[in-house]
Amino acid sequence: RFSDRTESLYLDPVPATPERIADALEFVAALDADGGTEMLPALRAALRMKASAEHLRQIVFITDGAVGNEEELFELIRRIGSGRLFTVGIGAAPNGHFMRTAAAMGRGTFTFIGADADVGQRMARADEGITSDGVSDKPRPLDEARRECVMSAGQEQRLPPR
């Protein structure tokens, strides 16, 4: 979660077991949309997480707020290495130019969701791009053993591993 502070569900990526998925869903359900949109600390927290040689680092940035300090963010995105950054903007507030450019720099995709009623359908379509193998444009199903669940978000607060 990020707003004017960042919280991470786990210190590092973890396998997406049924229990951890349930924990992540509970974590997300308890989120309260407040504060500003401080992406820089959240992106730094995501990039500090331990990288895995067996998995592709994928960061999904979802916001309904305006994003500032673009140049600082672009500089950080340039250092994403072999990972990928996907952006999702909900509503009129997110800066479409920034979101598209950040996704392109991060070798990901940008998804725009104009209305709350479209969230489910558009996020399902975005998930297809996120779970694609990065080589072909054909989506592949996520293998539970290989999938990683990462919840990142600004004053950084890290919760202990479960």
mmCIF file with all atom_site columns, C-alpha atoms in Angstrom:
data_model
loop_
_atom_site.group_PDB
_atom_site.id
_atom_site.type_symbol
_atom_site.label_atom_id
_atom_site.label_alt_id
_atom_site.label_comp_id
_atom_site.label_asym_id
_atom_site.label_entity_id
_atom_site.label_seq_id
_atom_site.pdbx_PDB_ins_code
_atom_site.Cartn_x
_atom_site.Cartn_y
_atom_site.Cartn_z
_atom_site.occupancy
_atom_site.B_iso_or_equiv
_atom_site.pdbx_formal_charge
_atom_site.auth_seq_id
_atom_site.auth_comp_id
_atom_site.auth_asym_id
_atom_site.auth_atom_id
_atom_site.pdbx_PDB_model_num
ATOM 1   C CA . ARG A 1 1   ? 0.000   0.000   0.000   1.00 0.00 ? 1   ARG A CA 1
ATOM 2   C CA . PHE A 1 2   ? 1.160   3.493   -0.615  1.00 0.00 ? 2   PHE A CA 1
ATOM 3   C CA . SER A 1 3   ? -0.258  6.924   -0.074  1.00 0.00 ? 3   SER A CA 1
ATOM 4   C CA . ASP A 1 4   ? 1.775   9.404   1.934   1.00 0.00 ? 4   ASP A CA 1
ATOM 5   C CA . ARG A 1 5   ? 3.293   6.337   3.629   1.00 0.00 ? 5   ARG A CA 1
ATOM 6   C CA . THR A 1 6   ? 4.285   2.869   2.410   1.00 0.00 ? 6   THR A CA 1
ATOM 7   C CA . GLU A 1 7   ? 3.371   -0.474  3.922   1.00 0.00 ? 7   GLU A CA 1
ATOM 8   C CA . SER A 1 8   ? 4.591   -3.869  2.745   1.00 0.00 ? 8   SER A CA 1
ATOM 9   C CA . LEU A 1 9   ? 2.783   -7.062  3.603   1.00 0.00 ? 9   LEU A CA 1
ATOM 10  C CA . TYR A 1 10  ? 6.030   -9.057  3.396   1.00 0.00 ? 10  TYR A CA 1
ATOM 11  C CA . LEU A 1 11  ? 9.699   -8.056  3.594   1.00 0.00 ? 11  LEU A CA 1
ATOM 12  C CA . ASP A 1 12  ? 10.471  -9.980  0.391   1.00 0.00 ? 12  ASP A CA 1
ATOM 13  C CA . PRO A 1 13  ? 8.484   -11.777 -2.307  1.00 0.00 ? 13  PRO A CA 1
ATOM 14  C CA . VAL A 1 14  ? 6.875   -15.008 -1.103  1.00 0.00 ? 14  VAL A CA 1
ATOM 15  C CA . PRO A 1 15  ? 5.270   -17.959 -2.905  1.00 0.00 ? 15  PRO A CA 1
ATOM 16  C CA . ALA A 1 16  ? 1.578   -17.367 -3.521  1.00 0.00 ? 16  ALA A CA 1
ATOM 17  C CA . THR A 1 17  ? 0.249   -20.227 -1.449  1.00 0.00 ? 17  THR A CA 1
ATOM 18  C CA . PRO A 1 18  ? -3.492  -20.268 -0.731  1.00 0.00 ? 18  PRO A CA 1
ATOM 19  C CA . GLU A 1 19  ? -2.782  -19.006 2.795   1.00 0.00 ? 19  GLU A CA 1
ATOM 20  C CA . ARG A 1 20  ? -0.634  -16.107 1.593   1.00 0.00 ? 20  ARG A CA 1
ATOM 21  C CA . ILE A 1 21  ? -3.169  -15.171 -1.067  1.00 0.00 ? 21  ILE A CA 1
ATOM 22  C CA . ALA A 1 22  ? -5.831  -15.090 1.667   1.00 0.00 ? 22  ALA A CA 1
ATOM 23  C CA . ASP A 1 23  ? -3.513  -12.903 3.792   1.00 0.00 ? 23  ASP A CA 1
ATOM 24  C CA . ALA A 1 24  ? -2.965  -10.562 0.822   1.00 0.00 ? 24  ALA A CA 1
ATOM 25  C CA . LEU A 1 25  ? -6.696  -10.304 0.137   1.00 0.00 ? 25  LEU A CA 1
ATOM 26  C CA . GLU A 1 26  ? -7.314  -9.521  3.808   1.00 0.00 ? 26  GLU A CA 1
ATOM 27  C CA . PHE A 1 27  ? -4.537  -6.904  3.726   1.00 0.00 ? 27  PHE A CA 1
ATOM 28  C CA . VAL A 1 28  ? -6.008  -5.246  0.627   1.00 0.00 ? 28  VAL A CA 1
ATOM 29  C CA . ALA A 1 29  ? -9.575  -5.364  1.997   1.00 0.00 ? 29  ALA A CA 1
ATOM 30  C CA . ALA A 1 30  ? -8.388  -3.469  5.092   1.00 0.00 ? 30  ALA A CA 1
ATOM 31  C CA . LEU A 1 31  ? -6.783  -0.648  3.069   1.00 0.00 ? 31  LEU A CA 1
ATOM 32  C CA . ASP A 1 32  ? -8.179  2.823   3.525   1.00 0.00 ? 32  ASP A CA 1
ATOM 33  C CA . ALA A 1 33  ? -7.706  5.218   0.607   1.00 0.00 ? 33  ALA A CA 1
ATOM 34  C CA . ASP A 1 34  ? -6.269  8.314   2.218   1.00 0.00 ? 34  ASP A CA 1
ATOM 35  C CA . GLY A 1 35  ? -3.233  10.527  1.957   1.00 0.00 ? 35  GLY A CA 1
ATOM 36  C CA . GLY A 1 36  ? -1.344  11.569  -1.154  1.00 0.00 ? 36  GLY A CA 1
ATOM 37  C CA . THR A 1 37  ? 0.133   9.566   -4.008  1.00 0.00 ? 37  THR A CA 1
ATOM 38  C CA . GLU A 1 38  ? 3.780   9.161   -3.029  1.00 0.00 ? 38  GLU A CA 1
ATOM 39  C CA . MET A 1 39  ? 5.053   6.628   -5.547  1.00 0.00 ? 39  MET A CA 1
ATOM 40  C CA . LEU A 1 40  ? 8.800   7.174   -5.016  1.00 0.00 ? 40  LEU A CA 1
ATOM 41  C CA . PRO A 1 41  ? 9.084   5.553   -1.551  1.00 0.00 ? 41  PRO A CA 1
ATOM 42  C CA . ALA A 1 42  ? 6.832   2.691   -2.674  1.00 0.00 ? 42  ALA A CA 1
ATOM 43  C CA . LEU A 1 43  ? 8.871   2.015   -5.797  1.00 0.00 ? 43  LEU A CA 1
ATOM 44  C CA . ARG A 1 44  ? 12.091  2.163   -3.771  1.00 0.00 ? 44  ARG A CA 1
ATOM 45  C CA . ALA A 1 45  ? 10.620  -0.368  -1.306  1.00 0.00 ? 45  ALA A CA 1
ATOM 46  C CA . ALA A 1 46  ? 9.617   -2.708  -4.123  1.00 0.00 ? 46  ALA A CA 1
ATOM 47  C CA . LEU A 1 47  ? 13.084  -2.510  -5.696  1.00 0.00 ? 47  LEU A CA 1
ATOM 48  C CA . ARG A 1 48  ? 14.782  -3.159  -2.308  1.00 0.00 ? 48  ARG A CA 1
ATOM 49  C CA . MET A 1 49  ? 13.036  -6.510  -2.055  1.00 0.00 ? 49  MET A CA 1
ATOM 50  C CA . LYS A 1 50  ? 15.297  -9.459  -2.675  1.00 0.00 ? 50  LYS A CA 1
ATOM 51  C CA . ALA A 1 51  ? 15.445  -10.398 -6.351  1.00 0.00 ? 51  ALA A CA 1
ATOM 52  C CA . SER A 1 52  ? 15.156  -14.018 -7.388  1.00 0.00 ? 52  SER A CA 1
ATOM 53  C CA . ALA A 1 53  ? 17.164  -15.717 -10.131 1.00 0.00 ? 53  ALA A CA 1
ATOM 54  C CA . GLU A 1 54  ? 14.200  -18.003 -10.858 1.00 0.00 ? 54  GLU A CA 1
ATOM 55  C CA . HIS A 1 55  ? 11.521  -15.323 -11.157 1.00 0.00 ? 55  HIS A CA 1
ATOM 56  C CA . LEU A 1 56  ? 10.964  -12.175 -13.164 1.00 0.00 ? 56  LEU A CA 1
ATOM 57  C CA . ARG A 1 57  ? 10.478  -9.148  -10.903 1.00 0.00 ? 57  ARG A CA 1
ATOM 58  C CA . GLN A 1 58  ? 7.166   -7.544  -11.802 1.00 0.00 ? 58  GLN A CA 1
ATOM 59  C CA . ILE A 1 59  ? 5.883   -4.426  -10.086 1.00 0.00 ? 59  ILE A CA 1
ATOM 60  C CA . VAL A 1 60  ? 2.264   -3.388  -10.514 1.00 0.00 ? 60  VAL A CA 1
ATOM 61  C CA . PHE A 1 61  ? 1.550   0.256   -9.662  1.00 0.00 ? 61  PHE A CA 1
ATOM 62  C CA . ILE A 1 62  ? -2.167  0.968   -9.208  1.00 0.00 ? 62  ILE A CA 1
ATOM 63  C CA . THR A 1 63  ? -3.366  4.476   -8.369  1.00 0.00 ? 63  THR A CA 1
ATOM 64  C CA . ASP A 1 64  ? -6.400  6.701   -8.476  1.00 0.00 ? 64  ASP A CA 1
ATOM 65  C CA . GLY A 1 65  ? -4.314  9.772   -7.662  1.00 0.00 ? 65  GLY A CA 1
ATOM 66  C CA . ALA A 1 66  ? -2.097  12.256  -9.457  1.00 0.00 ? 66  ALA A CA 1
ATOM 67  C CA . VAL A 1 67  ? 1.598   11.394  -9.553  1.00 0.00 ? 67  VAL A CA 1
ATOM 68  C CA . GLY A 1 68  ? 4.215   14.120  -9.136  1.00 0.00 ? 68  GLY A CA 1
ATOM 69  C CA . ASN A 1 69  ? 8.042   14.147  -9.154  1.00 0.00 ? 69  ASN A CA 1
ATOM 70  C CA . GLU A 1 70  ? 8.085   12.409  -12.539 1.00 0.00 ? 70  GLU A CA 1
ATOM 71  C CA . GLU A 1 71  ? 11.785  12.922  -13.291 1.00 0.00 ? 71  GLU A CA 1
ATOM 72  C CA . GLU A 1 72  ? 12.874  11.305  -10.002 1.00 0.00 ? 72  GLU A CA 1
ATOM 73  C CA . LEU A 1 73  ? 10.569  8.383   -10.731 1.00 0.00 ? 73  LEU A CA 1
ATOM 74  C CA . PHE A 1 74  ? 11.823  8.012   -14.307 1.00 0.00 ? 74  PHE A CA 1
ATOM 75  C CA . GLU A 1 75  ? 15.407  7.910   -12.978 1.00 0.00 ? 75  GLU A CA 1
ATOM 76  C CA . LEU A 1 76  ? 14.486  5.110   -10.576 1.00 0.00 ? 76  LEU A CA 1
ATOM 77  C CA . ILE A 1 77  ? 12.548  3.206   -13.261 1.00 0.00 ? 77  ILE A CA 1
ATOM 78  C CA . ARG A 1 78  ? 15.642  3.335   -15.504 1.00 0.00 ? 78  ARG A CA 1
ATOM 79  C CA . ARG A 1 79  ? 17.352  1.184   -12.852 1.00 0.00 ? 79  ARG A CA 1
ATOM 80  C CA . ILE A 1 80  ? 14.679  -1.525  -12.761 1.00 0.00 ? 80  ILE A CA 1
ATOM 81  C CA . GLY A 1 81  ? 17.091  -3.966  -14.395 1.00 0.00 ? 81  GLY A CA 1
ATOM 82  C CA . SER A 1 82  ? 15.498  -7.047  -15.892 1.00 0.00 ? 82  SER A CA 1
ATOM 83  C CA . GLY A 1 83  ? 12.222  -6.473  -14.017 1.00 0.00 ? 83  GLY A CA 1
ATOM 84  C CA . ARG A 1 84  ? 9.021   -5.052  -15.430 1.00 0.00 ? 84  ARG A CA 1
ATOM 85  C CA . LEU A 1 85  ? 6.717   -2.243  -14.299 1.00 0.00 ? 85  LEU A CA 1
ATOM 86  C CA . PHE A 1 86  ? 2.987   -2.246  -15.043 1.00 0.00 ? 86  PHE A CA 1
ATOM 87  C CA . THR A 1 87  ? 0.848   0.799   -14.326 1.00 0.00 ? 87  THR A CA 1
ATOM 88  C CA . VAL A 1 88  ? -2.890  1.069   -13.752 1.00 0.00 ? 88  VAL A CA 1
ATOM 89  C CA . GLY A 1 89  ? -4.644  4.423   -13.509 1.00 0.00 ? 89  GLY A CA 1
ATOM 90  C CA . ILE A 1 90  ? -8.186  4.575   -12.147 1.00 0.00 ? 90  ILE A CA 1
ATOM 91  C CA . GLY A 1 91  ? -10.334 7.652   -12.756 1.00 0.00 ? 91  GLY A CA 1
ATOM 92  C CA . ALA A 1 92  ? -9.399  11.087  -14.055 1.00 0.00 ? 92  ALA A CA 1
ATOM 93  C CA . ALA A 1 93  ? -6.645  12.030  -11.574 1.00 0.00 ? 93  ALA A CA 1
ATOM 94  C CA . PRO A 1 94  ? -3.676  9.861   -12.702 1.00 0.00 ? 94  PRO A CA 1
ATOM 95  C CA . ASN A 1 95  ? -1.322  11.524  -15.207 1.00 0.00 ? 95  ASN A CA 1
ATOM 96  C CA . GLY A 1 96  ? -1.779  9.410   -18.345 1.00 0.00 ? 96  GLY A CA 1
ATOM 97  C CA . HIS A 1 97  ? 1.478   10.615  -19.913 1.00 0.00 ? 97  HIS A CA 1
ATOM 98  C CA . PHE A 1 98  ? 3.471   9.612   -16.842 1.00 0.00 ? 98  PHE A CA 1
ATOM 99  C CA . MET A 1 99  ? 1.671   6.260   -16.465 1.00 0.00 ? 99  MET A CA 1
ATOM 100 C CA . ARG A 1 100 ? 2.205   5.334   -20.154 1.00 0.00 ? 100 ARG A CA 1
ATOM 101 C CA . THR A 1 101 ? 5.841   6.452   -20.146 1.00 0.00 ? 101 THR A CA 1
ATOM 102 C CA . ALA A 1 102 ? 6.633   4.661   -16.868 1.00 0.00 ? 102 ALA A CA 1
ATOM 103 C CA . ALA A 1 103 ? 5.106   1.423   -18.169 1.00 0.00 ? 103 ALA A CA 1
ATOM 104 C CA . ALA A 1 104 ? 7.012   1.704   -21.463 1.00 0.00 ? 104 ALA A CA 1
ATOM 105 C CA . MET A 1 105 ? 10.305  2.378   -19.641 1.00 0.00 ? 105 MET A CA 1
ATOM 106 C CA . GLY A 1 106 ? 9.588   -0.585  -17.368 1.00 0.00 ? 106 GLY A CA 1
ATOM 107 C CA . ARG A 1 107 ? 8.747   -2.881  -20.321 1.00 0.00 ? 107 ARG A CA 1
ATOM 108 C CA . GLY A 1 108 ? 5.221   -3.318  -18.978 1.00 0.00 ? 108 GLY A CA 1
ATOM 109 C CA . THR A 1 109 ? 1.792   -2.075  -19.961 1.00 0.00 ? 109 THR A CA 1
ATOM 110 C CA . PHE A 1 110 ? -0.468  0.793   -18.928 1.00 0.00 ? 110 PHE A CA 1
ATOM 111 C CA . THR A 1 111 ? -4.137  0.153   -18.172 1.00 0.00 ? 111 THR A CA 1
ATOM 112 C CA . PHE A 1 112 ? -6.599  3.011   -17.885 1.00 0.00 ? 112 PHE A CA 1
ATOM 113 C CA . ILE A 1 113 ? -9.848  2.426   -15.990 1.00 0.00 ? 113 ILE A CA 1
ATOM 114 C CA . GLY A 1 114 ? -12.276 5.301   -16.388 1.00 0.00 ? 114 GLY A CA 1
ATOM 115 C CA . ALA A 1 115 ? -15.201 4.063   -14.288 1.00 0.00 ? 115 ALA A CA 1
ATOM 116 C CA . ASP A 1 116 ? -15.472 1.980   -11.126 1.00 0.00 ? 116 ASP A CA 1
ATOM 117 C CA . ALA A 1 117 ? -17.850 -0.364  -12.955 1.00 0.00 ? 117 ALA A CA 1
ATOM 118 C CA . ASP A 1 118 ? -15.029 -1.297  -15.366 1.00 0.00 ? 118 ASP A CA 1
ATOM 119 C CA . VAL A 1 119 ? -12.456 -2.273  -12.714 1.00 0.00 ? 119 VAL A CA 1
ATOM 120 C CA . GLY A 1 120 ? -13.091 -6.049  -12.784 1.00 0.00 ? 120 GLY A CA 1
ATOM 121 C CA . GLN A 1 121 ? -13.023 -6.414  -16.554 1.00 0.00 ? 121 GLN A CA 1
ATOM 122 C CA . ARG A 1 122 ? -10.066 -4.084  -17.134 1.00 0.00 ? 122 ARG A CA 1
ATOM 123 C CA . MET A 1 123 ? -7.991  -5.602  -14.302 1.00 0.00 ? 123 MET A CA 1
ATOM 124 C CA . ALA A 1 124 ? -8.627  -9.097  -15.717 1.00 0.00 ? 124 ALA A CA 1
ATOM 125 C CA . ARG A 1 125 ? -7.310  -7.864  -19.065 1.00 0.00 ? 125 ARG A CA 1
ATOM 126 C CA . ALA A 1 126 ? -4.317  -6.225  -17.343 1.00 0.00 ? 126 ALA A CA 1
ATOM 127 C CA . ASP A 1 127 ? -3.594  -9.494  -15.512 1.00 0.00 ? 127 ASP A CA 1
ATOM 128 C CA . GLU A 1 128 ? -3.319  -11.267 -18.861 1.00 0.00 ? 128 GLU A CA 1
ATOM 129 C CA . GLY A 1 129 ? -0.472  -8.932  -19.823 1.00 0.00 ? 129 GLY A CA 1
ATOM 130 C CA . ILE A 1 130 ? 1.193   -9.261  -16.438 1.00 0.00 ? 130 ILE A CA 1
ATOM 131 C CA . THR A 1 131 ? 1.119   -13.063 -16.528 1.00 0.00 ? 131 THR A CA 1
ATOM 132 C CA . SER A 1 132 ? 2.325   -13.346 -20.117 1.00 0.00 ? 132 SER A CA 1
ATOM 133 C CA . ASP A 1 133 ? 5.726   -14.934 -20.492 1.00 0.00 ? 133 ASP A CA 1
ATOM 134 C CA . GLY A 1 134 ? 7.281   -11.755 -21.880 1.00 0.00 ? 134 GLY A CA 1
ATOM 135 C CA . VAL A 1 135 ? 8.394   -13.555 -25.020 1.00 0.00 ? 135 VAL A CA 1
ATOM 136 C CA . SER A 1 136 ? 5.133   -14.227 -26.790 1.00 0.00 ? 136 SER A CA 1
ATOM 137 C CA . ASP A 1 137 ? 1.949   -12.252 -26.589 1.00 0.00 ? 137 ASP A CA 1
ATOM 138 C CA . LYS A 1 138 ? 0.027   -15.367 -25.568 1.00 0.00 ? 138 LYS A CA 1
ATOM 139 C CA . PRO A 1 139 ? -0.838  -15.370 -21.838 1.00 0.00 ? 139 PRO A CA 1
ATOM 140 C CA . ARG A 1 140 ? 0.216   -18.342 -19.757 1.00 0.00 ? 140 ARG A CA 1
ATOM 141 C CA . PRO A 1 141 ? -1.512  -19.536 -16.594 1.00 0.00 ? 141 PRO A CA 1
ATOM 142 C CA . LEU A 1 142 ? 0.233   -18.739 -13.341 1.00 0.00 ? 142 LEU A CA 1
ATOM 143 C CA . ASP A 1 143 ? 1.849   -21.725 -11.705 1.00 0.00 ? 143 ASP A CA 1
ATOM 144 C CA . GLU A 1 144 ? 1.217   -21.463 -7.933  1.00 0.00 ? 144 GLU A CA 1
ATOM 145 C CA . ALA A 1 145 ? 4.754   -22.662 -7.141  1.00 0.00 ? 145 ALA A CA 1
ATOM 146 C CA . ARG A 1 146 ? 6.338   -19.947 -9.295  1.00 0.00 ? 146 ARG A CA 1
ATOM 147 C CA . ARG A 1 147 ? 3.950   -17.076 -8.632  1.00 0.00 ? 147 ARG A CA 1
ATOM 148 C CA . GLU A 1 148 ? 5.072   -14.538 -6.084  1.00 0.00 ? 148 GLU A CA 1
ATOM 149 C CA . CYS A 1 149 ? 2.832   -12.299 -4.054  1.00 0.00 ? 149 CYS A CA 1
ATOM 150 C CA . VAL A 1 150 ? 4.188   -8.864  -3.228  1.00 0.00 ? 150 VAL A CA 1
ATOM 151 C CA . MET A 1 151 ? 2.207   -6.103  -1.617  1.00 0.00 ? 151 MET A CA 1
ATOM 152 C CA . SER A 1 152 ? 4.046   -2.819  -1.532  1.00 0.00 ? 152 SER A CA 1
ATOM 153 C CA . ALA A 1 153 ? 2.893   0.553   -1.038  1.00 0.00 ? 153 ALA A CA 1
ATOM 154 C CA . GLY A 1 154 ? 4.970   5.342   1.485   1.00 0.00 ? 154 GLY A CA 1
ATOM 155 C CA . GLN A 1 155 ? 6.512   6.307   5.847   1.00 0.00 ? 155 GLN A CA 1
ATOM 156 C CA . GLU A 1 156 ? 7.513   2.743   5.291   1.00 0.00 ? 156 GLU A CA 1
ATOM 157 C CA . GLN A 1 157 ? 6.039   0.143   7.587   1.00 0.00 ? 157 GLN A CA 1
ATOM 158 C CA . ARG A 1 158 ? 6.958   -3.492  7.133   1.00 0.00 ? 158 ARG A CA 1
ATOM 159 C CA . LEU A 1 159 ? 4.883   -6.231  8.622   1.00 0.00 ? 159 LEU A CA 1
ATOM 160 C CA . PRO A 1 160 ? 6.591   -9.431  9.847   1.00 0.00 ? 160 PRO A CA 1
ATOM 161 C CA . PRO A 1 161 ? 6.480   -12.524 7.608   1.00 0.00 ? 161 PRO A CA 1
ATOM 162 C CA . ARG A 1 162 ? 3.478   -14.727 8.266   1.00 0.00 ? 162 ARG A CA 1
#
